[in-house]
């Protein structure tokens, strides 16, 4: 009957040419075995309905899957996407911010730089995200088609079949105690920003008279050469902040040990920047003179208030971060 021939054709045309003839004979034999001796069109339709969509049946004859990422690797695939894409995006954005700040020569206002970074960052975000998504998908598609010995069981992130023992590795984390990916990557981005600003403070932290512009420029706030004298300890602080952020990424929740590490780092940051602030040469003298005249105070009064206010702000920020760490660890 014509319906049978069409059905067989629809199945075999989706298969490699060298296999079509054998599969056509096998399929025709299967259909005839399912039909009575004296069959009609209604009985043929019933058999074909039972066999199902020709495209789906053809996929059962193929050695390769018709889907891009199958159930065996899908969970692992999505997990890696969620992990790698944010990391790649944050790293690229950090590099973008650092590039604009390091290359800053003072010919643009800070607002112009921020606008440029935001507009460029959106394009960078999309480009990096698409690139990572594409290459991870390609890798998993190749793995999917190269796994000849698959058992059909979805794999866990440990690349093995799931067992109840895997539940032992999962901790129930309170929502308020959890460390989100946003918090982790935000910490990395903040470290990159303040470190870049520190090593380019002469260009980025300036005083202007009546608005930004070359003709309104008064003086930089800090003496860059004094800040650079502390570069070894600053690099240590940066390294410890990155290490703590990675530790957060591993732990995924606040613990007493993590809170203690956070406390140690906050105290170190407080001490280091307090020492830098009390250096009598850290502030540009032209800045000190201009601000003391503007505020009608003596130079000593303004400098003492500036250093004291800076240290007080450091203490408040450190105290809040330390308190929040222990509060979340106790939840």
Short mmCIF file of C-alpha atoms in Angstrom, two decimals:
data_model
loop_
_atom_site.label_atom_id
_atom_site.label_comp_id
_atom_site.label_asym_id
_atom_site.label_seq_id
_atom_site.Cartn_x
_atom_site.Cartn_y
_atom_site.Cartn_z
CA UNK A 1 0.00 0.00 0.00
CA UNK A 2 1.13 3.52 -0.78
CA UNK A 3 1.01 4.70 2.88
CA UNK A 4 3.45 1.98 3.88
CA UNK A 5 5.91 2.93 1.13
CA UNK A 6 5.70 6.61 2.03
CA UNK A 7 6.22 5.84 5.72
CA UNK A 8 9.28 3.69 4.97
CA UNK A 9 10.65 6.43 2.72
CA UNK A 10 10.14 9.06 5.45
CA UNK A 11 12.12 6.90 7.89
CA UNK A 12 14.97 5.85 5.63
CA UNK A 13 15.61 9.28 4.07
CA UNK A 14 16.80 10.43 7.49
CA UNK A 15 19.36 7.62 7.72
CA UNK A 16 22.83 7.18 6.20
CA UNK A 17 22.51 6.06 2.59
CA UNK A 18 24.47 2.83 3.08
CA UNK A 19 21.94 1.63 5.69
CA UNK A 20 18.71 2.63 4.00
CA UNK A 21 18.05 -0.54 1.98
CA UNK A 22 18.56 -2.96 4.88
CA UNK A 23 16.48 -0.87 7.26
CA UNK A 24 13.73 -0.51 4.64
CA UNK A 25 13.50 -4.29 4.29
CA UNK A 26 13.49 -4.73 8.06
CA UNK A 27 10.85 -2.08 8.58
CA UNK A 28 8.61 -3.42 5.78
CA UNK A 29 8.82 -6.88 7.33
CA UNK A 30 7.92 -5.47 10.76
CA UNK A 31 4.88 -3.64 9.38
CA UNK A 32 3.65 -6.70 7.48
CA UNK A 33 3.98 -8.86 10.61
CA UNK A 34 1.81 -6.36 12.49
CA UNK A 35 -0.92 -6.40 9.83
CA UNK A 36 -3.55 -9.13 9.27
CA UNK A 37 -3.61 -11.07 5.98
CA UNK A 38 -6.46 -9.10 4.49
CA UNK A 39 -5.82 -5.56 5.78
CA UNK A 40 -7.38 -2.29 4.80
CA UNK A 41 -6.27 1.36 5.03
CA UNK A 42 -7.71 1.76 8.52
CA UNK A 43 -5.61 -1.11 9.86
CA UNK A 44 -2.50 0.27 8.11
CA UNK A 45 -3.03 3.65 9.78
CA UNK A 46 -3.40 1.95 13.16
CA UNK A 47 -0.06 0.12 12.72
CA UNK A 48 1.74 3.25 11.52
CA UNK A 49 0.29 5.19 14.45
CA UNK A 50 1.70 2.55 16.78
CA UNK A 51 5.12 2.80 15.18
CA UNK A 52 5.01 6.58 15.65
CA UNK A 53 6.50 9.61 13.98
CA UNK A 54 8.94 8.61 11.18
CA UNK A 55 11.50 11.14 12.44
CA UNK A 56 11.49 9.64 15.94
CA UNK A 57 11.64 6.10 14.60
CA UNK A 58 14.56 7.07 12.37
CA UNK A 59 16.45 8.39 15.40
CA UNK A 60 16.19 4.94 16.98
CA UNK A 61 18.00 3.43 14.00
CA UNK A 62 20.77 6.04 14.08
CA UNK A 63 24.03 5.58 15.98
CA UNK A 64 24.13 9.31 16.79
CA UNK A 65 21.50 11.20 18.83
CA UNK A 66 19.27 13.78 17.16
CA UNK A 67 19.52 16.16 20.12
CA UNK A 68 22.50 18.44 20.73
CA UNK A 69 23.00 17.79 24.46
CA UNK A 70 21.22 14.72 25.79
CA UNK A 71 19.99 13.92 29.30
CA UNK A 72 23.19 12.04 30.17
CA UNK A 73 25.29 15.23 30.11
CA UNK A 74 22.65 17.97 30.34
CA UNK A 75 22.86 18.61 34.09
CA UNK A 76 26.66 18.76 33.99
CA UNK A 77 26.45 21.01 30.91
CA UNK A 78 24.11 23.51 32.62
CA UNK A 79 26.16 23.46 35.83
CA UNK A 80 29.34 24.38 33.96
CA UNK A 81 27.54 27.10 32.03
CA UNK A 82 26.32 28.66 35.29
CA UNK A 83 29.82 28.46 36.73
CA UNK A 84 32.03 29.49 33.81
CA UNK A 85 29.98 32.23 32.13
CA UNK A 86 29.84 34.52 35.22
CA UNK A 87 33.57 33.99 35.86
CA UNK A 88 34.49 34.78 32.25
CA UNK A 89 32.22 37.84 32.19
CA UNK A 90 33.58 39.23 35.48
CA UNK A 91 37.20 38.67 34.44
CA UNK A 92 36.59 40.41 31.12
CA UNK A 93 34.85 43.32 32.84
CA UNK A 94 37.71 43.62 35.34
CA UNK A 95 40.18 43.71 32.46
CA UNK A 96 38.03 46.34 30.72
CA UNK A 97 37.85 48.57 33.81
CA UNK A 98 41.57 48.16 34.49
CA UNK A 99 42.42 49.00 30.88
CA UNK A 100 40.45 52.24 30.95
CA UNK A 101 41.71 53.31 34.36
CA UNK A 102 45.35 52.39 33.81
CA UNK A 103 45.36 54.15 30.46
CA UNK A 104 43.69 57.26 31.92
CA UNK A 105 45.75 60.35 31.10
CA UNK A 106 43.49 63.03 32.53
CA UNK A 107 42.10 64.26 29.22
CA UNK A 108 38.60 62.90 29.97
CA UNK A 109 36.27 63.43 32.89
CA UNK A 110 35.48 60.55 35.22
CA UNK A 111 31.86 60.68 34.00
CA UNK A 112 33.06 60.16 30.42
CA UNK A 113 35.13 57.16 31.47
CA UNK A 114 32.20 55.63 33.40
CA UNK A 115 29.90 56.10 30.39
CA UNK A 116 32.47 54.52 28.07
CA UNK A 117 33.06 51.58 30.42
CA UNK A 118 29.32 50.92 30.77
CA UNK A 119 28.62 51.08 27.04
CA UNK A 120 31.65 48.96 26.17
CA UNK A 121 30.93 46.61 29.08
CA UNK A 122 27.47 45.71 27.75
CA UNK A 123 28.98 44.64 24.43
CA UNK A 124 31.77 42.78 26.21
CA UNK A 125 29.24 41.01 28.45
CA UNK A 126 27.25 39.78 25.45
CA UNK A 127 30.31 38.83 23.41
CA UNK A 128 32.01 36.87 26.19
CA UNK A 129 28.77 35.18 27.25
CA UNK A 130 27.98 34.07 23.70
CA UNK A 131 31.54 32.86 23.09
CA UNK A 132 31.64 30.79 26.29
CA UNK A 133 28.16 29.39 25.64
CA UNK A 134 29.12 28.44 22.08
CA UNK A 135 32.39 26.66 22.91
CA UNK A 136 31.01 24.79 25.94
CA UNK A 137 28.08 23.65 23.82
CA UNK A 138 30.41 22.50 21.03
CA UNK A 139 32.59 20.55 23.50
CA UNK A 140 29.60 18.79 25.05
CA UNK A 141 28.07 18.04 21.64
CA UNK A 142 31.33 16.35 20.64
CA UNK A 143 31.46 14.41 23.93
CA UNK A 144 27.82 13.39 23.48
CA UNK A 145 28.52 11.88 20.08
CA UNK A 146 31.83 10.35 21.03
CA UNK A 147 30.56 8.47 24.10
CA UNK A 148 30.05 5.03 22.62
CA UNK A 149 29.91 3.26 25.96
CA UNK A 150 27.13 5.31 27.52
CA UNK A 151 24.73 3.58 29.87
CA UNK A 152 22.01 6.14 29.34
CA UNK A 153 22.17 7.33 32.97
CA UNK A 154 22.55 11.09 33.54
CA UNK A 155 25.96 11.94 34.99
CA UNK A 156 26.56 14.01 38.10
CA UNK A 157 29.14 16.80 38.31
CA UNK A 158 31.61 14.08 39.37
CA UNK A 159 31.12 12.40 35.96
CA UNK A 160 29.51 9.27 37.36
CA UNK A 161 26.06 7.77 37.78
CA UNK A 162 24.06 9.25 40.64
CA UNK A 163 23.77 7.25 43.86
CA UNK A 164 22.22 8.11 47.24
CA UNK A 165 25.76 8.57 48.59
CA UNK A 166 25.96 11.79 46.54
CA UNK A 167 23.44 13.33 48.93
CA UNK A 168 26.08 13.22 51.67
CA UNK A 169 28.09 15.84 49.78
CA UNK A 170 25.18 18.30 49.70
CA UNK A 171 24.62 20.62 52.65
CA UNK A 172 21.29 22.32 53.27
CA UNK A 173 22.17 26.01 53.37
CA UNK A 174 19.93 28.68 54.88
CA UNK A 175 19.10 31.34 52.33
CA UNK A 176 20.48 34.16 54.51
CA UNK A 177 23.65 32.18 55.19
CA UNK A 178 24.39 31.32 51.56
CA UNK A 179 27.11 33.08 49.57
CA UNK A 180 25.69 33.94 46.17
CA UNK A 181 27.61 34.07 42.91
CA UNK A 182 26.77 37.78 42.73
CA UNK A 183 28.51 38.34 46.07
CA UNK A 184 31.59 36.39 44.97
CA UNK A 185 32.02 38.09 41.62
CA UNK A 186 31.10 41.48 43.08
CA UNK A 187 33.98 41.07 45.54
CA UNK A 188 36.39 40.31 42.71
CA UNK A 189 35.18 43.32 40.74
CA UNK A 190 35.48 45.61 43.79
CA UNK A 191 39.05 44.42 44.42
CA UNK A 192 40.00 45.17 40.82
CA UNK A 193 38.41 48.64 40.96
CA UNK A 194 39.97 49.85 44.22
CA UNK A 195 43.38 48.41 43.31
CA UNK A 196 43.31 50.16 39.93
CA UNK A 197 42.21 53.43 41.52
CA UNK A 198 44.95 53.13 44.15
CA UNK A 199 47.72 52.76 41.58
CA UNK A 200 46.25 55.59 39.47
CA UNK A 201 45.06 57.88 42.27
CA UNK A 202 46.98 60.88 40.92
CA UNK A 203 44.83 60.84 37.77
CA UNK A 204 41.53 59.62 39.18
CA UNK A 205 41.17 61.39 42.56
CA UNK A 206 41.51 65.10 41.88
CA UNK A 207 40.07 68.41 43.01
CA UNK A 208 38.46 70.75 40.47
CA UNK A 209 37.32 74.33 40.95
CA UNK A 210 33.73 74.79 39.72
CA UNK A 211 33.55 71.60 37.63
CA UNK A 212 35.84 69.22 35.81
CA UNK A 213 38.13 70.44 33.06
CA UNK A 214 41.76 71.34 32.48
CA UNK A 215 41.17 75.03 33.31
CA UNK A 216 39.39 74.10 36.58
CA UNK A 217 41.96 71.57 37.76
CA UNK A 218 43.50 72.37 41.17
CA UNK A 219 45.54 69.40 42.32
CA UNK A 220 45.49 65.64 42.84
CA UNK A 221 44.39 64.58 46.32
CA UNK A 222 47.22 62.09 46.88
CA UNK A 223 50.94 62.01 46.18
CA UNK A 224 51.23 59.00 43.89
CA UNK A 225 54.90 58.32 44.70
CA UNK A 226 54.02 57.99 48.40
CA UNK A 227 51.22 55.52 47.63
CA UNK A 228 53.56 53.49 45.45
CA UNK A 229 56.02 53.15 48.35
CA UNK A 230 53.50 50.76 49.92
CA UNK A 231 53.05 48.57 46.83
CA UNK A 232 54.38 45.31 48.41
CA UNK A 233 51.82 45.31 51.23
CA UNK A 234 49.06 46.44 48.84
CA UNK A 235 49.80 43.46 46.60
CA UNK A 236 49.58 41.20 49.66
CA UNK A 237 46.18 42.68 50.55
CA UNK A 238 44.97 42.18 46.96
CA UNK A 239 46.18 38.56 46.98
CA UNK A 240 44.47 37.86 50.31
CA UNK A 241 41.20 39.40 49.12
CA UNK A 242 41.24 37.23 45.99
CA UNK A 243 42.09 34.15 48.11
CA UNK A 244 39.21 34.89 50.50
CA UNK A 245 36.83 35.33 47.57
CA UNK A 246 37.88 31.97 46.13
CA UNK A 247 37.38 30.43 49.59
CA UNK A 248 33.85 31.88 49.60
CA UNK A 249 33.23 30.36 46.19
CA UNK A 250 34.30 26.95 47.53
CA UNK A 251 32.38 27.10 50.83
CA UNK A 252 29.20 28.65 49.38
CA UNK A 253 28.04 29.54 52.90
CA UNK A 254 29.22 31.56 55.87
CA UNK A 255 30.93 29.50 58.56
CA UNK A 256 32.79 30.45 61.73
CA UNK A 257 36.12 29.72 60.02
CA UNK A 258 35.20 31.94 57.08
CA UNK A 259 34.06 34.71 59.43
CA UNK A 260 37.39 34.53 61.27
CA UNK A 261 39.30 34.75 57.98
CA UNK A 262 37.16 37.71 56.98
CA UNK A 263 37.88 39.38 60.34
CA UNK A 264 41.63 38.93 59.92
CA UNK A 265 41.54 40.44 56.43
CA UNK A 266 39.36 43.38 57.51
CA UNK A 267 41.75 44.17 60.38
CA UNK A 268 44.74 43.94 58.04
CA UNK A 269 43.08 46.32 55.55
CA UNK A 270 42.24 48.70 58.39
CA UNK A 271 45.80 48.73 59.73
CA UNK A 272 47.44 49.07 56.29
CA UNK A 273 45.29 51.97 55.10
CA UNK A 274 45.43 53.67 58.51
CA UNK A 275 49.24 53.60 58.30
CA UNK A 276 49.07 55.05 54.78
CA UNK A 277 46.69 57.82 55.87
CA UNK A 278 48.81 58.94 58.83
CA UNK A 279 51.84 59.35 56.56
CA UNK A 280 52.33 63.16 56.60
CA UNK A 281 53.22 63.21 52.91
CA UNK A 282 50.40 61.05 51.53
CA UNK A 283 48.18 64.05 50.69
CA UNK A 284 49.19 66.57 48.06
CA UNK A 285 50.12 69.84 49.73
CA UNK A 286 48.37 71.94 47.08
CA UNK A 287 45.19 70.03 47.79
CA UNK A 288 45.59 70.60 51.54
CA UNK A 289 46.19 74.33 51.07
CA UNK A 290 43.27 74.78 48.68
CA UNK A 291 40.76 72.87 50.85
CA UNK A 292 41.86 74.58 54.09
CA UNK A 293 41.36 78.01 52.47
CA UNK A 294 38.03 76.91 50.99
CA UNK A 295 36.78 75.68 54.37
CA UNK A 296 38.42 78.57 56.27
CA UNK A 297 40.31 76.28 58.60
CA UNK A 298 43.98 75.95 59.38
CA UNK A 299 46.07 73.45 57.45
CA UNK A 300 46.62 71.34 60.57
CA UNK A 301 42.92 71.28 61.42
CA UNK A 302 41.89 70.20 57.94
CA UNK A 303 44.62 67.55 57.68
CA UNK A 304 43.82 66.17 61.12
CA UNK A 305 40.11 66.03 60.31
CA UNK A 306 40.78 64.39 56.94
CA UNK A 307 42.99 61.68 58.41
CA UNK A 308 40.69 61.14 61.38
CA UNK A 309 37.61 60.98 59.18
CA UNK A 310 39.29 58.54 56.83
CA UNK A 311 40.36 56.23 59.65
CA UNK A 312 36.90 56.47 61.26
CA UNK A 313 35.30 55.48 57.96
CA UNK A 314 37.68 52.50 57.67
CA UNK A 315 36.79 51.40 61.20
CA UNK A 316 33.04 51.65 60.53
CA UNK A 317 33.27 49.66 57.27
CA UNK A 318 35.49 47.00 58.89
CA UNK A 319 33.16 46.71 61.90
CA UNK A 320 30.09 46.27 59.67
CA UNK A 321 31.78 43.63 57.52
CA UNK A 322 33.07 41.71 60.56
CA UNK A 323 29.67 41.84 62.27
CA UNK A 324 27.85 40.69 59.12
CA UNK A 325 30.26 37.78 58.71
CA UNK A 326 29.68 36.43 62.22
CA UNK A 327 25.94 37.15 62.07
CA UNK A 328 25.54 35.07 58.91
CA UNK A 329 27.77 32.33 60.31
CA UNK A 330 25.49 31.99 63.37
CA UNK A 331 22.28 31.56 61.32
#
